[in-house]
mmCIF file of C-alpha atoms in Angstrom:
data_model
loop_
_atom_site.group_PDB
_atom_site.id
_atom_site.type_symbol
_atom_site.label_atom_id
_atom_site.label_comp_id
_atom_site.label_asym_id
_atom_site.label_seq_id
_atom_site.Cartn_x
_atom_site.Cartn_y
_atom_site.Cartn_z
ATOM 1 C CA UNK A 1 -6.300 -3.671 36.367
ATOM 2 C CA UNK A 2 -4.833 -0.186 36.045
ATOM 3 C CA UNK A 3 -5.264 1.948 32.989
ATOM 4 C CA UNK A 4 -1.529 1.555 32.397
ATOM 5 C CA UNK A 5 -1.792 -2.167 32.994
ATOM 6 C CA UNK A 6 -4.560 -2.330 30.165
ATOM 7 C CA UNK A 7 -2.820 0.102 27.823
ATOM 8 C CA UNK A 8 0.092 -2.190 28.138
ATOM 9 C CA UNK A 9 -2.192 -5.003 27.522
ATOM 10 C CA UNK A 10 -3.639 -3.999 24.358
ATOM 11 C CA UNK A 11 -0.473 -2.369 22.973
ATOM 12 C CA UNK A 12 1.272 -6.286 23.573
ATOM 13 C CA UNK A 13 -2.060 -7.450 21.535
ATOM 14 C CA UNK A 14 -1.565 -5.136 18.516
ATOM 15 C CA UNK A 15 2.808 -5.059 18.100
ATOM 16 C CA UNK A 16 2.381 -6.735 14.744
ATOM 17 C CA UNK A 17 0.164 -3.777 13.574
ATOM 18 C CA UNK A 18 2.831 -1.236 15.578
ATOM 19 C CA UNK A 19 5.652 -3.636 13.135
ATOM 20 C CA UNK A 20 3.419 -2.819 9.928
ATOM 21 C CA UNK A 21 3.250 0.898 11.329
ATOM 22 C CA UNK A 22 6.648 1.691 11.517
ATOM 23 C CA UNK A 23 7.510 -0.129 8.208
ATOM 24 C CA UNK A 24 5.128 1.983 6.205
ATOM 25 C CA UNK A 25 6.492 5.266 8.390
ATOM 26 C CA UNK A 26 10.088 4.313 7.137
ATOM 27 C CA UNK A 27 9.031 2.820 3.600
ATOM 28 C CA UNK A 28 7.032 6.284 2.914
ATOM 29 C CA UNK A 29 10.011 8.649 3.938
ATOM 30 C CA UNK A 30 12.208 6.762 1.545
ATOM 31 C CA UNK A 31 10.066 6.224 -1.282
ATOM 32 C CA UNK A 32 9.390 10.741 -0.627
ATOM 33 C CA UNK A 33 13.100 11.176 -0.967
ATOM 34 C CA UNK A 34 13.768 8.334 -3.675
ATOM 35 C CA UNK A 35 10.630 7.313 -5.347
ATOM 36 C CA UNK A 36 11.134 3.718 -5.020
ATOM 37 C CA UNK A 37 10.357 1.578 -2.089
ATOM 38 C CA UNK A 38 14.092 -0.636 -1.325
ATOM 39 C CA UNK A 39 13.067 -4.577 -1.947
ATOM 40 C CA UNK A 40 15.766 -4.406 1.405
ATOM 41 C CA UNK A 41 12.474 -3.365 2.939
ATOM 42 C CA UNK A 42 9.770 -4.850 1.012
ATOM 43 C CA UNK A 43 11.079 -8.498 0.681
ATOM 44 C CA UNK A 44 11.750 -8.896 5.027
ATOM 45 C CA UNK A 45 8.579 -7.740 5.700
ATOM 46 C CA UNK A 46 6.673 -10.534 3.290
ATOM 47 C CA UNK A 47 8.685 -13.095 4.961
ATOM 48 C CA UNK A 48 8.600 -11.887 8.422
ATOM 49 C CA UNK A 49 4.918 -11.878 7.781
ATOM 50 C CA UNK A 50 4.832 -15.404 6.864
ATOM 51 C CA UNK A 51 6.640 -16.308 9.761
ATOM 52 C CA UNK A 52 4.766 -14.236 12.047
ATOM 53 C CA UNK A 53 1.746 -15.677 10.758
ATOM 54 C CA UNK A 54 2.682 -19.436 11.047
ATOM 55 C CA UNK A 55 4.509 -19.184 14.609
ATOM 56 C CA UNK A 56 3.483 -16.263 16.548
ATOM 57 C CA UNK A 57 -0.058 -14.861 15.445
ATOM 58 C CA UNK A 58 -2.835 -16.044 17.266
ATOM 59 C CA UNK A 59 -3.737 -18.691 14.688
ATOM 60 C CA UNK A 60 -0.459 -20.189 14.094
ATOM 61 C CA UNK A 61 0.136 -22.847 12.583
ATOM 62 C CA UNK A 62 -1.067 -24.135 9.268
ATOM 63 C CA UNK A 63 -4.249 -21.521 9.587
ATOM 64 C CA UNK A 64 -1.668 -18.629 10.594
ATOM 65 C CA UNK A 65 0.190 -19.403 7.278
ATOM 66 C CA UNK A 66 -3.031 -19.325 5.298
ATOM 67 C CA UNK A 67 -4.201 -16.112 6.407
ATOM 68 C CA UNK A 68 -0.545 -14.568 6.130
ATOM 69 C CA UNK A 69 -0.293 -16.460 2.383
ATOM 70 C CA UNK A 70 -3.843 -14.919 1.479
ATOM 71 C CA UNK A 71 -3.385 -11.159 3.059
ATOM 72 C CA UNK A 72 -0.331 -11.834 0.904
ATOM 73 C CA UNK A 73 -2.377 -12.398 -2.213
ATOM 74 C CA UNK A 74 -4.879 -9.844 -1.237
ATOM 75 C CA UNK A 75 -1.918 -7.055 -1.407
ATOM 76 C CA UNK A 76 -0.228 -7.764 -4.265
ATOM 77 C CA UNK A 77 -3.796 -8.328 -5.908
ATOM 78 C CA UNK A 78 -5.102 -4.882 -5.229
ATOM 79 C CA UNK A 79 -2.017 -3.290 -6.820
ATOM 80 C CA UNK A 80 -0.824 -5.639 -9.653
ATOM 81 C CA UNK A 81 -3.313 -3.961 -12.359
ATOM 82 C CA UNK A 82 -2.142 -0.382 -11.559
ATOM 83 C CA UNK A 83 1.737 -1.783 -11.770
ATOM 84 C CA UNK A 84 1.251 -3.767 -14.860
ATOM 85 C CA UNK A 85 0.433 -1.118 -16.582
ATOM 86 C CA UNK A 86 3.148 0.971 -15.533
ATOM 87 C CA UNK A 87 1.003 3.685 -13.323
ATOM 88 C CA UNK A 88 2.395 2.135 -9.833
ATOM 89 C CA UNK A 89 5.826 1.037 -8.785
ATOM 90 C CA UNK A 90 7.127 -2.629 -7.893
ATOM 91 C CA UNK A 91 8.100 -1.086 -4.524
ATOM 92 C CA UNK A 92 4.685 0.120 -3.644
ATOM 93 C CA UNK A 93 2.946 -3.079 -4.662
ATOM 94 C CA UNK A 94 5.356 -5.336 -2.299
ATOM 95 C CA UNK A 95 4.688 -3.246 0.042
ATOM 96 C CA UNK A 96 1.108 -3.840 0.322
ATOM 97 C CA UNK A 97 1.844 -7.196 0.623
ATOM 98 C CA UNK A 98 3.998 -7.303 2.695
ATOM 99 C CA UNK A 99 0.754 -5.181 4.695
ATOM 100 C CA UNK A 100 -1.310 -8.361 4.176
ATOM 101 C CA UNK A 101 1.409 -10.705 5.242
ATOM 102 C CA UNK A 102 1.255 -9.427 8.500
ATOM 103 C CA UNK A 103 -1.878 -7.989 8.662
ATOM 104 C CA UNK A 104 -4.618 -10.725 6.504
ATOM 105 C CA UNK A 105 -6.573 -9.966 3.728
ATOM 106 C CA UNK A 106 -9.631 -8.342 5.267
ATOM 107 C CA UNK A 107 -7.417 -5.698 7.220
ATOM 108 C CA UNK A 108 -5.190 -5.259 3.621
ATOM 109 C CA UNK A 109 -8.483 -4.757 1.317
ATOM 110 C CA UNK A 110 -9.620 -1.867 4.007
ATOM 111 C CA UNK A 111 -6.092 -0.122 4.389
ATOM 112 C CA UNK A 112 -6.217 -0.308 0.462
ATOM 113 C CA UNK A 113 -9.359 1.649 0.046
ATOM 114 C CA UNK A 114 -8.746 4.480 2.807
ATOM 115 C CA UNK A 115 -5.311 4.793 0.920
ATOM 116 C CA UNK A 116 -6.601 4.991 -2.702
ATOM 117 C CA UNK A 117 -8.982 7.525 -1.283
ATOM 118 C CA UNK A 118 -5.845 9.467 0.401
ATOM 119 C CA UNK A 119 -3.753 9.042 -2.795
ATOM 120 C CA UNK A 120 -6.591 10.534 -4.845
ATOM 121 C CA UNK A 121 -6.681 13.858 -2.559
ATOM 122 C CA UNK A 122 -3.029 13.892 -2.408
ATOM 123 C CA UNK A 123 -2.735 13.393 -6.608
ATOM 124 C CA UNK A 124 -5.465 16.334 -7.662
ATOM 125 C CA UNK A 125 -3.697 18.481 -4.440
ATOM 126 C CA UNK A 126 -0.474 17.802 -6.687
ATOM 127 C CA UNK A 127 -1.720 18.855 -9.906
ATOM 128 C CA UNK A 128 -4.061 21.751 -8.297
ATOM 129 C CA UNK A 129 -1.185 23.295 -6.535
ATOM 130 C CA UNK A 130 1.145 23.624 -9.650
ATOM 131 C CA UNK A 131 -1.724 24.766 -11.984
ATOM 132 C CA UNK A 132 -1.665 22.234 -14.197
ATOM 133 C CA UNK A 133 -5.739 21.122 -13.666
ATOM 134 C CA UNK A 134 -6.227 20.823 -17.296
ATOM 135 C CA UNK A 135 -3.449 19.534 -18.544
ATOM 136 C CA UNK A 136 -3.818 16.456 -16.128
ATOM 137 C CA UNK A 137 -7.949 16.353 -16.372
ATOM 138 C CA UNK A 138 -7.240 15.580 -19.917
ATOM 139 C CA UNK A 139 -4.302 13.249 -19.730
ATOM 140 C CA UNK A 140 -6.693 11.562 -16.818
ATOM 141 C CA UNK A 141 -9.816 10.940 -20.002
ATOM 142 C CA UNK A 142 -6.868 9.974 -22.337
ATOM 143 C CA UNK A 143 -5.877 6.894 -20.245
ATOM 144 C CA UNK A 144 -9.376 6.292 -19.606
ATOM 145 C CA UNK A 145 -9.885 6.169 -23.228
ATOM 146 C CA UNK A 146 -6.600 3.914 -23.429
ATOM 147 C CA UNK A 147 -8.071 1.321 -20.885
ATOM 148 C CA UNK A 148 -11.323 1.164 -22.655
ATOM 149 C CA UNK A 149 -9.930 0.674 -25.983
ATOM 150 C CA UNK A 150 -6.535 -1.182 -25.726
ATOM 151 C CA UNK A 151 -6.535 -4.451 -24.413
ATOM 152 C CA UNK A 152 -3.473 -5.673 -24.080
ATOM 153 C CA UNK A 153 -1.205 -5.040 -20.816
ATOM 154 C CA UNK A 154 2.279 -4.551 -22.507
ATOM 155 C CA UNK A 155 1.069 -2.204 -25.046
ATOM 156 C CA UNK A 156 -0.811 -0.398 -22.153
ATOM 157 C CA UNK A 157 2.203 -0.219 -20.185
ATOM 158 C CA UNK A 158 4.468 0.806 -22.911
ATOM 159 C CA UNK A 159 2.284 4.087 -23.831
ATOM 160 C CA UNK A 160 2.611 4.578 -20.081
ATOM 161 C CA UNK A 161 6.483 4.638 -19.744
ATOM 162 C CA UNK A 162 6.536 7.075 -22.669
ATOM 163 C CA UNK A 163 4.178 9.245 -21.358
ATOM 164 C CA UNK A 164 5.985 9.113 -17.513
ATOM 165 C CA UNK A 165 8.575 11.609 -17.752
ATOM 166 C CA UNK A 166 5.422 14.640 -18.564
ATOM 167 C CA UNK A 167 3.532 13.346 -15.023
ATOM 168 C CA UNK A 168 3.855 14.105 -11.567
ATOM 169 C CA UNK A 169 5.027 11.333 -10.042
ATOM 170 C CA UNK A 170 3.167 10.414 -6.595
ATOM 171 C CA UNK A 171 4.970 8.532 -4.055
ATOM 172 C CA UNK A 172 2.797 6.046 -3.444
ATOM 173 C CA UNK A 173 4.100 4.887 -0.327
ATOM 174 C CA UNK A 174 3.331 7.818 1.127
ATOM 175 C CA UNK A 175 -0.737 7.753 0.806
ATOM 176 C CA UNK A 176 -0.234 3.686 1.619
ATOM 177 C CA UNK A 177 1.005 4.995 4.696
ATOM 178 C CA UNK A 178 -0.959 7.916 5.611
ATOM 179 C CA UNK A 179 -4.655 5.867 4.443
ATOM 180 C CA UNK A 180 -3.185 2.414 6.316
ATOM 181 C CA UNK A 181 -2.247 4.129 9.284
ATOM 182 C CA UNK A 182 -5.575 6.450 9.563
ATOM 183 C CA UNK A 183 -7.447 3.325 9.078
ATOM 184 C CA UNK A 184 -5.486 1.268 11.841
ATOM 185 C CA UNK A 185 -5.975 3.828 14.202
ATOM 186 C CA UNK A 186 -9.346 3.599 13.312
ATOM 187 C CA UNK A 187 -10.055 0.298 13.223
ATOM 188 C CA UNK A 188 -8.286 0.242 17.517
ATOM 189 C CA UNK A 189 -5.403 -1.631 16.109
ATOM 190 C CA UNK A 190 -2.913 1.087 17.817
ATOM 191 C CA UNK A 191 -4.168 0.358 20.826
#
């Protein structure tokens, strides 16, 4: 088998991670532009996973569903407590499962931490680069505080809408991109 033939081979192995790739590609230059991921591209991708999953993945069938319904459950998992308390978008956390749809829960969990870590950089390059280090360092203990003390969600996520319009605001579907992407093309699921 040629190198081309093999290249081939692998890429026809790996399309639903290529399908995941360009989503987050697209979902990450809208969500720069608009802050908001579009539910027009969050809400295909969950189902497409699903169906992927149950017809087409190599475990299709009932066991293709459950490890599309779980990655499912894995992404919205590792985002709902950031979102419920009004630090991460709806957008953002459909997104990621729409990445475990396709993708299962083990792949979802790593592309989760690599972006977290990538978000982080991107979040204290934000605040380092317009000057503001203190400012945020001590809005950072002050929520801290706020999650230690207060206990209950809404109240949590109403001192967080009031306090929204004095952040930066980090499109998050950029670092779910950039950290998914790095860690596919880690991981040889490119190809």
């Amino acid at each position: 088998m040629s190198d081309y033939q093999e290249l081939g081979s692998r890429l026809a192995e790996n399309w639903a991670c290529w399908v995941v790739t360009i989503t987050l590609v697209v979902a990450a230059i809208i969500d720069g532009k608009q802050l908001k991921v579009p539910n027009w591209i969050t809400f295909p991708m969950i189902a497409s996973g699903w169906i992927y999953g149950t017809f087409f993945s190599p475990d299709a069938g009932w066991a293709g569903l459950f490890y599309s319904l779980a990655g499912t459950a894995v992404g919205l998992a590792v985002l709902l407590p950031a979102y419920s308390v009004g630090g991460m978008g709806a957008g953002d956390v459909k997104l990621m499962a729409g990445v475990g749809a396709w993708l299962g829960s083990e792949v979802t969990l790593y592309a989760f931490a690599v972006s977290a870590i990538v978000g982080g950089v991107i979040a204290v390059g934000m605040v380092l680069s317009q000057g503001a280090w203190h400012k945020h360092h001590a809005q950072f203990f002050s929520i801290l505080n706020e999650f230690s003390t207060i206990k209950d969600p809404e109240q949590l996520a109403t001192i967080a809408a009031e306090r929204k319009s004095r952040m930066f605001l980090l499109p998050y579907g950029i670092p779910m991109a950039i950290g998914s992407i790095a860690y596919f093309a880690w991981a040889g699921m490119l190809v």
